[in-house]
Amino acid sequence: MNAFLFERFHELYGPGPDPLALRAPGRVNLIGEHTDYHGLPVLPMAIGREIRLLFRPRADRVVRLASANGFPAREFSVSREIAPFEQGDWGNYAKAAAQALALEYGHLAGMDALVWGDIPPAAGLSSSSALVVACALALLAAGRAALDPVELAELLARGERYVGTQGGGMDQAVCLCARAGHALKLDFFPLRPQPVPLPSGWAFVIAHSLVTAPKSAEARQRYNAVHSSTAEARDQVAARLGERGIRRYADLLARRGAEEVLEAAAALPEALRAPLRHVITEGARVERAVAAMRAGAFEEFGRLMLESHASLRGDLQVSCGELDELAEACRGGGAAGARLTGAGFGGCVVALCRPDAREALKAHLEASYYRGRPRPAGIPEYLLDAVP
Ligand code: GLA
């Protein structure tokens, strides 16, 4: 693949020095959904799927982007205020990185770049944040600048909001701070990454529901709506408890225990009480899941994944029939636990099993969930081994 990409680069941008190359991985979130932007933890892991970016610095501020995956070529100039392409355009992720860095550093140099990736898009595996991170690393290198990975992750988490999603900081952080063989516990505000070794004898399989959830379209609005309703619930409970100056769930829980908060939430309408219940119980599940992973407590980890899915389906309502059916099929195929991963509304399920049971699980899914189900174009693969 690399030889092909180098050749293509020279075809596109002409002879000259060989481009520099870098990689940024996608991720699967093992547990902790819709908690990061509220300052509660998550437990993702980077996977062996990535964005590769070949680039050559330029003397001016122009960024030329080409795709080896068939996206149309794009061009823009790096500045502190970059007008976006049309909503949903892939070039906006590069613009997000460029603007965030320009705001931090003043003007940076531009680059000629070629992007390739094998992270399934719109699948909840963070192909978009990997693209943002890859572009940022390239622009930093082109501008002979560097930033500590934790600081860069925080900068890009804010920067990616450029595309219109009120996202948290999980994706950029795991992309930049993950370690091979480990999951990554992340705490936020400030960002604190903590590698957790994956016990031997544990394996994760990623199964695509064949329903795409492009962040750029309806899923983005639904994502932002979840953000708003959970924030609204938090504010109402804080007001009831007479707590002022609360900006995040993490702050509220530091002052009042989870039980007290849930009790105060009893007075809210169910449409707010249920999302709040999800955020609070999910944050607690992450802590228990990290302890279970450290202790090698396989069945317990699986149970927590199932509880997480039930909460995302019932309380937060970000699942869909296909994801529920697929998670159920994973159970039928012997998984200790399975849950939707990422923001929801489609995309993938992640399932926990023993390494020697992985093939049987996949065969079961082929014979059940996938049998006879139409495969939409643009989903070349639907079963992946999640190798950290
Ligand atoms: C998306 C966002 C993350 C996180 C998840 C849901 O992936 O980018 O910050 O909020 O959804 O857990």
mmCIF file of N, CA and C in Angstrom, residues 30-127:
data_model
loop_
_atom_site.group_PDB
_atom_site.id
_atom_site.type_symbol
_atom_site.label_atom_id
_atom_site.label_comp_id
_atom_site.label_asym_id
_atom_site.label_seq_id
_atom_site.Cartn_x
_atom_site.Cartn_y
_atom_site.Cartn_z
ATOM 1 N N LEU A 30 -14.786 0.669 24.354
ATOM 2 C CA LEU A 30 -15.220 -0.553 25.042
ATOM 3 C C LEU A 30 -16.374 -0.268 25.994
ATOM 4 N N ILE A 31 -16.328 0.875 26.654
ATOM 5 C CA ILE A 31 -17.451 1.277 27.517
ATOM 6 C C ILE A 31 -17.308 2.757 27.885
ATOM 7 N N GLY A 32 -18.456 3.414 28.115
ATOM 8 C CA GLY A 32 -18.453 4.836 28.482
ATOM 9 C C GLY A 32 -18.892 5.682 27.300
ATOM 10 N N GLU A 33 -20.206 5.710 27.063
ATOM 11 C CA GLU A 33 -20.706 6.443 25.898
ATOM 12 C C GLU A 33 -21.493 7.679 26.337
ATOM 13 N N HIS A 34 -21.243 8.798 25.636
ATOM 14 C CA HIS A 34 -21.892 10.074 25.953
ATOM 15 C C HIS A 34 -21.583 10.500 27.385
ATOM 16 N N THR A 35 -20.372 10.214 27.817
ATOM 17 C CA THR A 35 -19.923 10.664 29.139
ATOM 18 C C THR A 35 -18.767 11.655 29.018
ATOM 19 N N ASP A 36 -17.996 11.562 27.920
ATOM 20 C CA ASP A 36 -16.752 12.360 27.860
ATOM 21 C C ASP A 36 -17.021 13.859 27.935
ATOM 22 N N TYR A 37 -18.028 14.335 27.189
ATOM 23 C CA TYR A 37 -18.257 15.788 27.192
ATOM 24 C C TYR A 37 -18.880 16.267 28.500
ATOM 25 N N HIS A 38 -19.257 15.339 29.359
ATOM 26 C CA HIS A 38 -19.742 15.727 30.687
ATOM 27 C C HIS A 38 -18.666 15.550 31.760
ATOM 28 N N GLY A 39 -17.441 15.251 31.310
ATOM 29 C CA GLY A 39 -16.335 15.143 32.259
ATOM 30 C C GLY A 39 -16.304 13.816 32.995
ATOM 31 N N LEU A 40 -17.022 12.805 32.478
ATOM 32 C CA LEU A 40 -16.975 11.474 33.093
ATOM 33 C C LEU A 40 -16.170 10.547 32.177
ATOM 34 N N PRO A 41 -15.612 9.471 32.746
ATOM 35 C CA PRO A 41 -14.597 8.703 32.002
ATOM 36 C C PRO A 41 -15.126 7.827 30.879
ATOM 37 N N VAL A 42 -14.182 7.360 30.064
ATOM 38 C CA VAL A 42 -14.460 6.425 28.960
ATOM 39 C C VAL A 42 -13.306 5.416 28.918
ATOM 40 N N LEU A 43 -13.513 4.312 28.199
ATOM 41 C CA LEU A 43 -12.471 3.284 28.082
ATOM 42 C C LEU A 43 -12.387 2.774 26.638
ATOM 43 N N PRO A 44 -11.789 3.582 25.761
ATOM 44 C CA PRO A 44 -11.635 3.131 24.370
ATOM 45 C C PRO A 44 -10.310 2.402 24.162
ATOM 46 N N MET A 45 -10.127 1.849 22.971
ATOM 47 C CA MET A 45 -8.790 1.388 22.588
ATOM 48 C C MET A 45 -8.585 1.663 21.099
ATOM 49 N N ALA A 46 -7.361 2.010 20.747
ATOM 50 C CA ALA A 46 -7.053 2.244 19.332
ATOM 51 C C ALA A 46 -7.009 0.893 18.637
ATOM 52 N N ILE A 47 -7.375 0.847 17.373
ATOM 53 C CA ILE A 47 -7.402 -0.425 16.638
ATOM 54 C C ILE A 47 -6.470 -0.353 15.431
ATOM 55 N N GLY A 48 -6.197 -1.482 14.866
ATOM 56 C CA GLY A 48 -5.272 -1.551 13.732
ATOM 57 C C GLY A 48 -5.894 -1.117 12.421
ATOM 58 N N ARG A 49 -6.692 -0.098 12.472
ATOM 59 C CA ARG A 49 -7.245 0.540 11.269
ATOM 60 C C ARG A 49 -6.857 1.993 11.364
ATOM 61 N N GLU A 50 -6.519 2.594 10.235
ATOM 62 C CA GLU A 50 -5.897 3.907 10.361
ATOM 63 C C GLU A 50 -6.098 4.794 9.141
ATOM 64 N N ILE A 51 -5.751 6.054 9.362
ATOM 65 C CA ILE A 51 -5.574 7.019 8.276
ATOM 66 C C ILE A 51 -4.077 7.099 8.021
ATOM 67 N N ARG A 52 -3.678 7.004 6.762
ATOM 68 C CA ARG A 52 -2.281 7.283 6.405
ATOM 69 C C ARG A 52 -2.248 8.581 5.625
ATOM 70 N N LEU A 53 -1.264 9.383 5.947
ATOM 71 C CA LEU A 53 -1.181 10.675 5.286
ATOM 72 C C LEU A 53 0.252 10.908 4.814
ATOM 73 N N LEU A 54 0.388 11.157 3.531
ATOM 74 C CA LEU A 54 1.693 11.495 2.962
ATOM 75 C C LEU A 54 1.673 12.988 2.676
ATOM 76 N N PHE A 55 2.737 13.676 3.031
ATOM 77 C CA PHE A 55 2.680 15.133 2.856
ATOM 78 C C PHE A 55 4.059 15.725 2.606
ATOM 79 N N ARG A 56 4.020 16.855 1.918
ATOM 80 C CA ARG A 56 5.238 17.617 1.649
ATOM 81 C C ARG A 56 4.914 19.060 2.050
ATOM 82 N N PRO A 57 5.709 19.643 2.944
ATOM 83 C CA PRO A 57 5.449 21.024 3.353
ATOM 84 C C PRO A 57 5.533 21.968 2.160
ATOM 85 N N ARG A 58 4.808 23.069 2.215
ATOM 86 C CA ARG A 58 4.856 24.074 1.159
ATOM 87 C C ARG A 58 5.414 25.375 1.733
ATOM 88 N N ALA A 59 5.873 26.242 0.834
ATOM 89 C CA ALA A 59 6.433 27.511 1.294
ATOM 90 C C ALA A 59 5.315 28.503 1.637
ATOM 91 N N ASP A 60 4.121 28.301 1.053
ATOM 92 C CA ASP A 60 3.006 29.216 1.355
ATOM 93 C C ASP A 60 2.039 28.549 2.341
ATOM 94 N N ARG A 61 0.843 29.098 2.458
ATOM 95 C CA ARG A 61 -0.101 28.554 3.451
ATOM 96 C C ARG A 61 -1.177 27.669 2.842
ATOM 97 N N VAL A 62 -0.960 27.323 1.595
ATOM 98 C CA VAL A 62 -1.982 26.534 0.897
ATOM 99 C C VAL A 62 -1.912 25.069 1.322
ATOM 100 N N VAL A 63 -3.094 24.481 1.557
ATOM 101 C CA VAL A 63 -3.176 23.041 1.805
ATOM 102 C C VAL A 63 -3.886 22.419 0.618
ATOM 103 N N ARG A 64 -3.196 21.488 -0.044
ATOM 104 C CA ARG A 64 -3.854 20.732 -1.109
ATOM 105 C C ARG A 64 -4.033 19.309 -0.606
ATOM 106 N N LEU A 65 -5.257 18.818 -0.714
ATOM 107 C CA LEU A 65 -5.577 17.498 -0.181
ATOM 108 C C LEU A 65 -6.088 16.620 -1.287
ATOM 109 N N ALA A 66 -5.541 15.423 -1.377
ATOM 110 C CA ALA A 66 -6.088 14.449 -2.320
ATOM 111 C C ALA A 66 -6.411 13.188 -1.535
ATOM 112 N N SER A 67 -7.336 12.389 -2.060
ATOM 113 C CA SER A 67 -7.736 11.168 -1.363
ATOM 114 C C SER A 67 -7.440 9.963 -2.235
ATOM 115 N N ALA A 68 -6.888 8.916 -1.613
ATOM 116 C CA ALA A 68 -6.695 7.661 -2.343
ATOM 117 C C ALA A 68 -7.900 6.756 -2.145
ATOM 118 N N ASN A 69 -8.944 7.275 -1.513
ATOM 119 C CA ASN A 69 -10.191 6.515 -1.329
ATOM 120 C C ASN A 69 -11.330 7.074 -2.171
ATOM 121 N N GLY A 70 -10.984 7.974 -3.080
ATOM 122 C CA GLY A 70 -12.007 8.440 -4.011
ATOM 123 C C GLY A 70 -12.754 9.700 -3.596
ATOM 124 N N PHE A 71 -12.364 10.341 -2.502
ATOM 125 C CA PHE A 71 -13.005 11.618 -2.172
ATOM 126 C C PHE A 71 -12.429 12.704 -3.081
ATOM 127 N N PRO A 72 -13.215 13.724 -3.395
ATOM 128 C CA PRO A 72 -12.720 14.752 -4.320
ATOM 129 C C PRO A 72 -11.593 15.587 -3.712
ATOM 130 N N ALA A 73 -10.672 16.051 -4.573
ATOM 131 C CA ALA A 73 -9.541 16.867 -4.106
ATOM 132 C C ALA A 73 -10.052 18.181 -3.527
ATOM 133 N N ARG A 74 -9.347 18.700 -2.551
ATOM 134 C CA ARG A 74 -9.735 19.936 -1.875
ATOM 135 C C ARG A 74 -8.527 20.847 -1.695
ATOM 136 N N GLU A 75 -8.794 22.141 -1.600
ATOM 137 C CA GLU A 75 -7.711 23.105 -1.415
ATOM 138 C C GLU A 75 -8.200 24.270 -0.555
ATOM 139 N N PHE A 76 -7.354 24.731 0.344
ATOM 140 C CA PHE A 76 -7.694 25.907 1.158
ATOM 141 C C PHE A 76 -6.416 26.507 1.722
ATOM 142 N N SER A 77 -6.527 27.668 2.364
ATOM 143 C CA SER A 77 -5.360 28.290 2.995
ATOM 144 C C SER A 77 -5.490 28.236 4.501
ATOM 145 N N VAL A 78 -4.374 28.005 5.168
ATOM 146 C CA VAL A 78 -4.380 27.962 6.635
ATOM 147 C C VAL A 78 -4.521 29.379 7.172
ATOM 148 N N SER A 79 -5.502 29.585 8.048
ATOM 149 C CA SER A 79 -5.613 30.873 8.724
ATOM 150 C C SER A 79 -6.402 30.683 10.011
ATOM 151 N N ARG A 80 -6.562 31.770 10.746
ATOM 152 C CA ARG A 80 -7.277 31.674 12.023
ATOM 153 C C ARG A 80 -8.784 31.597 11.841
ATOM 154 N N GLU A 81 -9.228 31.893 10.644
ATOM 155 C CA GLU A 81 -10.658 31.840 10.390
ATOM 156 C C GLU A 81 -10.880 31.286 8.997
ATOM 157 N N ILE A 82 -11.144 29.998 8.926
ATOM 158 C CA ILE A 82 -11.269 29.337 7.625
ATOM 159 C C ILE A 82 -12.749 29.062 7.371
ATOM 160 N N ALA A 83 -13.260 29.558 6.268
ATOM 161 C CA ALA A 83 -14.674 29.297 5.949
ATOM 162 C C ALA A 83 -14.828 27.823 5.581
ATOM 163 N N PRO A 84 -15.829 27.144 6.152
ATOM 164 C CA PRO A 84 -15.966 25.706 5.874
ATOM 165 C C PRO A 84 -16.431 25.415 4.453
ATOM 166 N N PHE A 85 -16.088 24.223 3.960
ATOM 167 C CA PHE A 85 -16.738 23.703 2.760
ATOM 168 C C PHE A 85 -18.179 23.391 3.140
ATOM 169 N N GLU A 86 -18.932 22.909 2.188
ATOM 170 C CA GLU A 86 -20.313 22.518 2.451
ATOM 171 C C GLU A 86 -20.366 21.519 3.617
ATOM 172 N N GLN A 87 -21.466 21.543 4.356
ATOM 173 C CA GLN A 87 -21.569 20.639 5.495
ATOM 174 C C GLN A 87 -21.426 19.173 5.045
ATOM 175 N N GLY A 88 -20.643 18.420 5.795
ATOM 176 C CA GLY A 88 -20.469 17.009 5.461
ATOM 177 C C GLY A 88 -19.268 16.744 4.565
ATOM 178 N N ASP A 89 -18.644 17.802 4.056
ATOM 179 C CA ASP A 89 -17.491 17.631 3.162
ATOM 180 C C ASP A 89 -16.287 17.108 3.957
ATOM 181 N N TRP A 90 -15.585 16.140 3.387
ATOM 182 C CA TRP A 90 -14.461 15.540 4.126
ATOM 183 C C TRP A 90 -13.356 16.550 4.404
ATOM 184 N N GLY A 91 -13.224 17.552 3.522
ATOM 185 C CA GLY A 91 -12.176 18.562 3.691
ATOM 186 C C GLY A 91 -12.345 19.382 4.958
ATOM 187 N N ASN A 92 -13.568 19.394 5.512
ATOM 188 C CA ASN A 92 -13.773 20.178 6.733
ATOM 189 C C ASN A 92 -12.989 19.631 7.925
ATOM 190 N N TYR A 93 -12.660 18.340 7.893
ATOM 191 C CA TYR A 93 -11.876 17.793 9.013
ATOM 192 C C TYR A 93 -10.438 18.308 8.966
ATOM 193 N N ALA A 94 -9.934 18.492 7.751
ATOM 194 C CA ALA A 94 -8.599 19.084 7.611
ATOM 195 C C ALA A 94 -8.643 20.557 8.006
ATOM 196 N N LYS A 95 -9.720 21.234 7.599
ATOM 197 C CA LYS A 95 -9.859 22.647 7.969
ATOM 198 C C LYS A 95 -9.965 22.800 9.486
ATOM 199 N N ALA A 96 -10.665 21.872 10.113
ATOM 200 C CA ALA A 96 -10.806 21.923 11.581
ATOM 201 C C ALA A 96 -9.431 21.892 12.232
ATOM 202 N N ALA A 97 -8.571 20.977 11.761
ATOM 203 C CA ALA A 97 -7.224 20.861 12.327
ATOM 204 C C ALA A 97 -6.419 22.125 12.046
ATOM 205 N N ALA A 98 -6.503 22.611 10.815
ATOM 206 C CA ALA A 98 -5.700 23.769 10.406
ATOM 207 C C ALA A 98 -6.093 25.016 11.193
ATOM 208 N N GLN A 99 -7.400 25.232 11.349
ATOM 209 C CA GLN A 99 -7.842 26.430 12.070
ATOM 210 C C GLN A 99 -7.439 26.350 13.547
ATOM 211 N N ALA A 100 -7.618 25.175 14.143
ATOM 212 C CA ALA A 100 -7.273 25.016 15.562
ATOM 213 C C ALA A 100 -5.785 25.309 15.781
ATOM 214 N N LEU A 101 -4.948 24.832 14.877
ATOM 215 C CA LEU A 101 -3.508 25.056 15.041
ATOM 216 C C LEU A 101 -3.131 26.505 14.743
ATOM 217 N N ALA A 102 -3.797 27.102 13.753
ATOM 218 C CA ALA A 102 -3.497 28.501 13.426
ATOM 219 C C ALA A 102 -3.859 29.395 14.608
ATOM 220 N N LEU A 103 -4.969 29.075 15.276
ATOM 221 C CA LEU A 103 -5.371 29.877 16.434
ATOM 222 C C LEU A 103 -4.329 29.777 17.543
ATOM 223 N N GLU A 104 -3.695 28.618 17.632
ATOM 224 C CA GLU A 104 -2.703 28.382 18.682
ATOM 225 C C GLU A 104 -1.345 28.988 18.314
ATOM 226 N N TYR A 105 -0.978 28.870 17.034
ATOM 227 C CA TYR A 105 0.403 29.186 16.633
ATOM 228 C C TYR A 105 0.541 30.401 15.742
ATOM 229 N N GLY A 106 -0.559 31.066 15.437
ATOM 230 C CA GLY A 106 -0.467 32.050 14.373
ATOM 231 C C GLY A 106 -0.494 31.251 13.085
ATOM 232 N N HIS A 107 0.120 31.776 12.053
ATOM 233 C CA HIS A 107 0.005 31.080 10.777
ATOM 234 C C HIS A 107 1.027 29.976 10.631
ATOM 235 N N LEU A 108 0.575 28.843 10.134
ATOM 236 C CA LEU A 108 1.468 27.719 9.867
ATOM 237 C C LEU A 108 1.626 27.562 8.363
ATOM 238 N N ALA A 109 2.655 26.825 7.974
ATOM 239 C CA ALA A 109 2.855 26.541 6.551
ATOM 240 C C ALA A 109 1.788 25.579 6.056
ATOM 241 N N GLY A 110 1.570 25.582 4.765
ATOM 242 C CA GLY A 110 0.643 24.639 4.161
ATOM 243 C C GLY A 110 1.343 23.352 3.751
ATOM 244 N N MET A 111 0.635 22.517 3.012
ATOM 245 C CA MET A 111 1.247 21.239 2.583
ATOM 246 C C MET A 111 0.479 20.682 1.385
ATOM 247 N N ASP A 112 1.161 19.822 0.657
ATOM 248 C CA ASP A 112 0.499 18.969 -0.325
ATOM 249 C C ASP A 112 0.327 17.620 0.339
ATOM 250 N N ALA A 113 -0.885 17.082 0.324
ATOM 251 C CA ALA A 113 -1.114 15.859 1.095
ATOM 252 C C ALA A 113 -1.958 14.850 0.335
ATOM 253 N N LEU A 114 -1.669 13.602 0.599
ATOM 254 C CA LEU A 114 -2.466 12.498 0.067
ATOM 255 C C LEU A 114 -2.932 11.648 1.246
ATOM 256 N N VAL A 115 -4.236 11.412 1.318
ATOM 257 C CA VAL A 115 -4.825 10.715 2.458
ATOM 258 C C VAL A 115 -5.388 9.374 2.010
ATOM 259 N N TRP A 116 -5.144 8.355 2.798
ATOM 260 C CA TRP A 116 -5.736 7.034 2.560
ATOM 261 C C TRP A 116 -6.184 6.486 3.898
ATOM 262 N N GLY A 117 -7.257 5.711 3.914
ATOM 263 C CA GLY A 117 -7.673 5.143 5.191
ATOM 264 C C GLY A 117 -8.405 3.821 5.030
ATOM 265 N N ASP A 118 -8.344 2.982 6.061
ATOM 266 C CA ASP A 118 -9.120 1.739 6.045
ATOM 267 C C ASP A 118 -9.998 1.610 7.290
ATOM 268 N N ILE A 119 -10.316 2.738 7.922
ATOM 269 C CA ILE A 119 -11.268 2.727 9.031
ATOM 270 C C ILE A 119 -12.651 2.846 8.388
ATOM 271 N N PRO A 120 -13.547 1.884 8.631
ATOM 272 C CA PRO A 120 -14.867 2.027 8.001
ATOM 273 C C PRO A 120 -15.496 3.374 8.374
ATOM 274 N N PRO A 121 -15.932 4.153 7.381
ATOM 275 C CA PRO A 121 -16.471 5.479 7.683
ATOM 276 C C PRO A 121 -17.896 5.412 8.237
ATOM 277 N N ALA A 122 -18.268 6.412 8.991
ATOM 278 C CA ALA A 122 -19.635 6.533 9.531
ATOM 279 C C ALA A 122 -20.059 5.274 10.278
ATOM 280 N N ALA A 123 -19.101 4.657 10.976
ATOM 281 C CA ALA A 123 -19.364 3.392 11.652
ATOM 282 C C ALA A 123 -19.162 3.491 13.153
ATOM 283 N N GLY A 124 -18.882 4.699 13.646
ATOM 284 C CA GLY A 124 -18.638 4.842 15.085
ATOM 285 C C GLY A 124 -17.234 4.411 15.472
ATOM 286 N N LEU A 125 -16.314 4.365 14.490
ATOM 287 C CA LEU A 125 -14.942 3.938 14.774
ATOM 288 C C LEU A 125 -13.954 5.097 14.622
ATOM 289 N N SER A 126 -14.512 6.304 14.569
ATOM 290 C CA SER A 126 -13.714 7.513 14.673
ATOM 291 C C SER A 126 -12.777 7.771 13.493
ATOM 292 N N SER A 127 -13.262 7.475 12.288
ATOM 293 C CA SER A 127 -12.450 7.783 11.115
ATOM 294 C C SER A 127 -12.259 9.293 10.995
#
